[in-house]
Amino acid sequence: MDGGRLTNPHRLLIVEWQGGGHQAFHISHLVSYLLAERPDLEVVFALRPNLVALLPAEAHKALEDPEVTRCALKVLPAGGLPELRAKSSLFRGVYDVVRGLREWGYAQRLARRLQVSHVHLHYFDHSLLGAALPFRSRGRPTVSGLLFRPSVHYSSLNKETESSAERRRNRLKSWLYRRVLSNPRLTAAFAFDRYFGEFAAGRFEDGAKVIFVPDPAPKKVDDPAAPASDGAAARVSFLLFGALSRRKGVLAVLAALSRLSDEVAARCRVRFAGGVDPAIREIFYASLKQLQAGGTSAEIDVDDRYLGDDEIVAMVRDADVIFAPYQRHVGSSGVLYWAAAAGKPVITQDYGLVGREARDFHLGLAVDTQSPESLAGAITTAVRAGGRDLACPDGQARYIDGHGDADFAAALIEGMAPRRRS
């Protein structure tokens, strides 16, 4: 089905322009929840072709089965704006603005064509400028969006110092949030950030529209029989998985490994698992070759490819410590949920939401991951502890509590379309 006219008067449109693995599972959770819990709704999912291809089998079947009329599929255009892709930050900024405006305009036109009552932008950050432009004062369709990268409250989260670029970014975001939240057609701005709602309520006139959504944690992946470091002389295994990019701290880990003492390096086993970002592929492998040529005693493996969910489960189970050494990353982290669900400690950044959650829930070691010396110190601490007692099991349990698939889907769907009183 290609998003044809629906028959139910209570219609939603959910638009997702991104195309990664976690977006596929988000959509899958929403489809499952709608079919099981909300027979009063009919929903069109507007998705990119590459995202459709990644959907789990049950969600894919439900969206394309003409007999499942309550969930329909609209395939979004595959093309983007490649002519604006450039290394220059100026051109990247121009690309993001133009892309966001085009995505906003397309979603509004599609919503009117399908005659839906509400449109939800599942990645709202790029479309904020469109939502801030002069808008119709009332009426349909109403709008909501999921914010992945709120950061205007970061200086209050960890009492940290912002760079001049971060201050400029946050001033612009504050203006956008104030303008967007005052849009009478906006019913909710969802966020995975558990601290942002309280901040927004105290800072913005319409801040009550910010609603926390629990990022879905993976199914419980801990295994009592899983191998672990078994003595002072054993190697401690570290895992860095997912898309291997500069922002994820891949190069920072290599730099930190080069600063370890021979004694500590001899007890390290490090695994990089996931596709290496083409933008850093050359420097990544050159740095790795240089590290190995220097005679490091650390065991280092690279699994440079897309990983399936079952493979990640096995790798997380086998690891002693999970790396999440982001480089001043803005937003939440699925890696922290993977680690907590498996009962594994993390080494992560001390900045932003990730740093605050790591400290509040005692998830592991939160350090300055931009400093190779600081990161090497955290690795040394983990090795000397044998990978043990770096995180609090009670804190990890609290962190993932209420973060099931249905919890995530219910928070979003009920926020978009509250149940009518009988």
XYZ file of C-alpha atoms in Angstrom:
422
model
C 0.000 0.000 0.000
C 1.416 3.436 -0.859
C -0.251 5.714 1.667
C -3.639 5.898 -0.029
C -6.656 7.644 1.518
C -7.689 6.101 4.797
C -11.256 5.751 5.982
C -11.005 6.411 9.732
C -11.628 10.030 10.779
C -8.790 9.810 13.316
C -5.732 9.670 11.036
C -2.062 10.238 11.797
C 0.942 10.706 9.549
C 4.373 9.736 10.911
C 7.284 10.978 8.791
C 10.820 9.607 9.213
C 13.483 10.903 6.845
C 16.377 9.113 8.556
C 17.406 5.605 7.573
C 19.422 3.859 10.300
C 18.925 0.685 12.301
C 17.465 2.287 15.429
C 14.875 4.165 13.338
C 13.763 0.812 11.942
C 13.162 -0.510 15.441
C 11.340 2.677 16.447
C 8.922 2.181 13.562
C 8.543 -1.504 14.396
C 7.616 -0.688 18.013
C 5.067 1.895 16.875
C 3.434 -0.501 14.403
C 3.199 -3.253 17.033
C 1.666 -0.892 19.579
C -0.877 0.531 17.126
C -2.068 -2.895 16.039
C -2.333 -4.176 19.615
C -3.583 -1.112 21.522
C -5.114 1.532 19.260
C -7.823 0.124 16.978
C -9.313 3.646 16.820
C -6.371 5.013 14.819
C -5.231 4.740 11.220
C -1.656 5.739 10.513
C 0.419 6.376 7.407
C 4.157 5.846 7.854
C 6.150 7.933 5.357
C 9.604 6.337 5.175
C 12.696 6.369 2.968
C 13.320 3.241 0.835
C 16.511 2.355 2.729
C 14.593 2.444 6.027
C 11.817 0.241 4.625
C 14.491 -2.308 3.703
C 15.765 -2.394 7.314
C 12.376 -2.946 8.965
C 11.927 -6.188 10.921
C 9.851 -8.718 9.012
C 6.621 -8.327 11.022
C 6.545 -4.541 10.675
C 7.408 -4.755 6.980
C 4.603 -7.238 6.390
C 2.033 -5.179 8.320
C 2.848 -1.976 6.428
C 2.698 -3.601 2.996
C -0.248 -5.947 3.618
C -3.340 -4.391 1.957
C -5.553 -6.139 4.506
C -3.896 -4.321 7.418
C -5.705 -1.067 6.723
C -4.842 0.638 10.020
C -1.152 0.971 9.083
C -0.212 2.142 5.596
C 3.121 2.902 3.916
C 4.117 5.930 1.884
C 7.605 5.687 0.381
C 9.428 9.007 0.531
C 11.581 10.229 -2.362
C 15.057 8.709 -2.193
C 16.941 11.797 -3.417
C 18.391 14.479 -1.183
C 20.529 17.544 -1.780
C 23.932 16.023 -2.581
C 25.162 19.199 -4.283
C 25.258 20.901 -0.887
C 27.234 18.170 0.834
C 30.714 19.510 1.523
C 33.391 19.416 4.202
C 32.946 23.128 4.860
C 30.887 23.741 8.004
C 29.221 26.655 6.185
C 27.943 24.403 3.423
C 26.915 21.731 5.912
C 24.868 24.389 7.709
C 23.262 25.515 4.453
C 22.501 21.890 3.603
C 20.824 21.281 6.968
C 18.673 24.428 6.676
C 17.540 23.734 3.113
C 16.956 20.063 3.821
C 14.922 20.880 6.947
C 12.731 23.379 5.129
C 12.126 20.950 2.267
C 11.271 18.126 4.667
C 8.904 20.370 6.614
C 7.165 21.571 3.446
C 6.875 18.068 2.020
C 5.379 16.720 5.275
C 2.777 19.521 5.409
C 1.733 18.985 1.781
C 1.527 15.226 2.271
C -0.543 15.669 5.433
C -3.054 17.855 3.589
C -3.214 15.487 0.638
C -3.896 12.512 2.900
C -6.342 14.542 5.001
C -4.774 13.477 8.289
C -5.623 15.080 11.598
C -2.049 15.064 12.907
C 1.477 14.870 11.444
C 4.460 13.723 13.508
C 8.047 14.414 12.416
C 10.113 11.645 13.948
C 13.357 13.613 13.525
C 12.241 17.130 14.382
C 15.619 18.845 14.801
C 16.163 19.537 11.090
C 12.616 20.850 10.603
C 12.545 23.300 13.510
C 13.022 26.322 11.263
C 10.008 25.294 9.195
C 7.914 25.004 12.356
C 9.141 28.452 13.440
C 8.089 30.249 10.250
C 4.830 32.243 10.192
C 2.081 29.676 10.651
C -1.621 29.349 10.403
C -3.028 30.210 13.804
C -5.258 27.185 14.350
C -6.704 24.140 12.680
C -5.543 20.874 11.203
C -3.324 19.120 10.871
C -1.803 19.518 14.298
C 1.921 18.792 14.577
C 4.395 17.074 16.879
C 8.045 16.148 16.616
C 10.791 14.185 18.369
C 13.846 16.241 19.374
C 17.047 14.217 19.392
C 19.494 17.038 20.129
C 18.278 19.543 22.736
C 21.350 21.120 24.321
C 20.326 24.549 25.643
C 20.319 23.164 29.212
C 23.717 21.451 29.117
C 25.572 24.127 31.072
C 23.147 23.486 33.962
C 23.393 19.686 33.737
C 27.064 19.357 34.589
C 28.095 22.927 35.458
C 30.367 22.746 32.436
C 31.937 25.516 30.391
C 30.639 26.019 26.870
C 32.790 26.995 23.926
C 31.875 30.130 21.999
C 30.504 27.953 19.180
C 28.322 26.030 21.641
C 27.024 29.294 23.145
C 26.058 30.568 19.677
C 24.393 27.256 18.869
C 22.386 27.280 22.072
C 21.262 30.893 21.670
C 19.895 30.002 18.243
C 18.248 26.849 19.602
C 16.649 28.798 22.468
C 15.085 31.215 20.000
C 13.872 28.342 17.822
C 12.416 26.368 20.741
C 10.571 29.419 22.080
C 9.151 30.180 18.635
C 8.235 26.567 17.793
C 6.639 25.823 21.175
C 4.423 28.901 20.774
C 3.060 27.504 17.500
C -0.625 26.789 18.319
C -0.642 23.839 15.932
C 2.203 22.146 17.830
C 0.775 19.753 20.405
C 4.035 18.220 21.657
C 7.807 18.340 21.322
C 8.974 14.910 22.465
C 12.524 14.299 23.724
C 14.618 11.367 24.927
C 16.300 13.764 27.357
C 14.805 13.144 30.814
C 16.083 16.518 32.093
C 14.924 18.784 29.265
C 11.205 18.898 30.128
C 11.743 20.441 33.562
C 14.204 22.944 32.116
C 11.816 23.906 29.280
C 8.883 24.331 31.673
C 10.887 26.852 33.667
C 12.432 28.650 30.696
C 9.790 28.817 27.923
C 6.213 30.067 28.157
C 4.932 26.977 26.357
C 7.575 24.646 27.801
C 4.915 22.255 29.110
C 4.621 20.974 25.532
C 7.980 19.217 25.970
C 7.246 15.561 26.814
C 9.826 12.967 27.853
C 9.811 9.748 25.838
C 11.732 6.703 27.147
C 14.351 5.623 24.635
C 13.613 1.900 24.113
C 16.271 -0.266 25.714
C 17.208 -3.547 24.020
C 15.723 -6.722 25.343
C 17.597 -7.967 28.381
C 20.927 -9.227 27.102
C 22.718 -10.208 30.310
C 23.773 -13.836 30.562
C 25.082 -15.366 33.787
C 27.118 -17.819 31.729
C 28.812 -15.112 29.681
C 32.625 -15.153 29.902
C 34.318 -12.500 32.006
C 37.864 -11.612 32.985
C 38.855 -14.229 35.555
C 41.949 -12.990 37.329
C 44.640 -10.392 37.747
C 46.553 -11.601 34.684
C 43.527 -11.949 32.383
C 42.885 -9.540 29.547
C 39.971 -7.147 29.966
C 37.846 -6.936 26.829
C 36.598 -3.554 25.599
C 33.975 -3.141 22.876
C 33.220 -0.080 20.737
C 30.338 -0.894 18.407
C 28.024 0.833 15.950
C 28.887 3.326 13.230
C 32.611 3.952 13.735
C 32.993 7.705 13.252
C 35.148 10.508 14.625
C 32.191 11.759 16.705
C 31.874 8.324 18.329
C 35.470 8.620 19.604
C 37.053 5.903 17.478
C 40.236 7.890 16.832
C 40.316 9.029 20.463
C 40.471 5.394 21.618
C 43.419 4.668 19.335
C 45.202 7.758 20.672
C 44.507 6.622 24.252
C 45.801 3.095 23.590
C 49.109 4.547 22.443
C 49.498 6.172 25.889
C 48.997 3.043 27.992
C 51.843 1.521 29.957
C 53.131 -1.801 28.641
C 51.694 -3.524 31.718
C 48.169 -2.178 31.128
C 48.261 -2.613 27.326
C 49.211 -6.271 27.796
C 45.905 -6.761 29.619
C 43.708 -5.034 26.996
C 41.636 -6.662 24.296
C 39.858 -4.010 22.182
C 37.253 -4.713 19.534
C 35.973 -2.123 17.045
C 32.757 -3.516 15.532
C 30.731 -1.701 12.874
C 31.227 0.097 9.586
C 34.122 2.577 9.610
C 32.972 5.999 8.428
C 34.478 6.647 4.954
C 35.404 10.166 6.127
C 37.919 8.721 8.599
C 38.717 5.353 7.027
C 42.186 6.332 5.822
C 43.281 7.984 9.075
C 41.726 5.207 11.180
C 43.670 2.430 9.489
C 46.851 4.521 9.339
C 46.612 5.212 13.090
C 45.927 1.544 13.800
C 48.921 0.479 11.699
C 51.139 3.001 13.464
C 49.968 1.789 16.878
C 50.659 -1.832 16.014
C 54.011 -1.010 14.424
C 54.978 0.704 17.670
C 54.763 -2.654 19.397
C 51.621 -2.237 21.495
C 50.818 -5.257 23.615
C 47.074 -4.638 23.317
C 45.049 -7.056 21.218
C 43.006 -5.046 18.691
C 40.360 -6.452 16.343
C 38.322 -4.570 13.723
C 35.042 -5.906 12.341
C 34.387 -3.292 9.642
C 30.804 -3.994 8.517
C 27.143 -3.479 9.356
C 26.150 -5.527 12.402
C 22.887 -7.352 12.919
C 21.072 -7.108 16.229
C 21.865 -10.693 17.228
C 25.559 -10.087 16.563
C 25.537 -7.027 18.809
C 23.897 -9.045 21.590
C 26.672 -11.660 21.414
C 29.443 -9.046 21.327
C 28.029 -7.082 24.267
C 27.693 -10.271 26.293
C 31.315 -11.185 25.617
C 32.730 -7.768 26.534
C 33.802 -6.660 30.006
C 33.550 -2.909 29.345
C 31.621 -0.982 26.684
C 33.209 2.080 25.103
C 30.990 5.123 24.440
C 33.752 7.766 24.152
C 31.704 10.390 22.306
C 33.344 13.712 21.454
C 30.981 16.221 23.115
C 27.982 14.409 21.688
C 24.594 16.129 21.970
C 21.652 13.847 22.720
C 21.020 10.432 24.238
C 22.953 7.243 23.574
C 21.586 3.844 22.688
C 24.975 2.368 23.630
C 24.365 3.263 27.289
C 21.086 1.335 27.209
C 22.750 -1.692 25.607
C 25.429 -1.670 28.295
C 23.012 -1.206 31.200
C 20.704 -3.962 29.917
C 23.683 -6.315 29.792
C 25.012 -5.234 33.180
C 28.232 -3.926 31.622
C 30.026 -0.724 32.685
C 30.751 2.051 30.194
C 33.609 4.438 29.609
C 31.965 7.550 28.238
C 32.086 11.337 27.984
C 31.484 13.603 30.972
C 29.633 16.123 28.775
C 25.935 16.752 28.221
C 23.081 14.310 28.728
C 25.313 11.233 28.409
C 27.689 12.439 31.121
C 24.850 13.397 33.456
C 23.100 10.024 33.057
C 26.355 8.117 33.537
C 26.863 9.898 36.856
C 23.253 9.925 38.094
C 22.767 6.213 37.434
C 26.365 5.100 38.159
C 26.775 3.502 34.722
C 30.572 3.502 34.672
C 33.378 6.025 34.160
C 32.531 9.484 32.768
C 35.699 11.327 31.733
C 37.015 13.974 29.341
C 37.068 11.762 26.252
C 38.646 14.517 24.152
C 41.816 14.083 26.224
C 43.804 10.948 25.252
C 45.463 11.020 28.685
C 42.118 11.127 30.489
C 40.727 8.320 28.354
C 43.903 6.252 28.890
C 43.466 6.793 32.632
C 39.922 5.401 32.484
C 41.129 2.345 30.540
C 43.849 1.822 33.131
C 41.301 2.022 35.955
C 39.085 -0.523 34.212
C 41.969 -2.914 33.569
C 43.234 -2.778 37.149
C 39.684 -3.463 38.372
C 39.437 -6.452 36.045
C 36.421 -4.804 34.413
C 34.450 -5.262 37.633
C 32.717 -2.943 40.092
C 32.820 0.064 37.750
C 29.021 0.404 37.605
C 26.190 -0.004 40.091
C 23.720 -2.800 39.187
C 20.880 -0.993 40.993
C 21.627 2.180 39.029
C 21.699 0.277 35.749
C 18.347 -1.320 36.584
C 16.834 2.097 37.393
C 18.240 3.473 34.149
C 16.439 0.977 31.924
C 13.287 0.693 34.048
C 10.260 1.872 32.069
C 12.205 1.824 28.794
C 10.493 -1.122 27.126
C 9.281 -1.160 23.520
C 5.671 -0.556 24.561
C 6.664 2.229 26.983
C 8.329 4.108 24.125
C 5.490 3.569 21.671
C 2.758 4.421 24.191
C 4.425 7.697 25.179
C 4.610 8.807 21.561
C 1.235 7.622 20.307
C -0.709 8.740 23.385
C 1.032 12.108 23.144
C -0.013 12.469 19.506
C -3.548 11.128 19.865
C -4.830 10.949 23.453
C -7.618 8.442 23.987
C -11.072 9.968 23.826
C -13.148 9.837 26.946
C -16.045 7.420 26.630
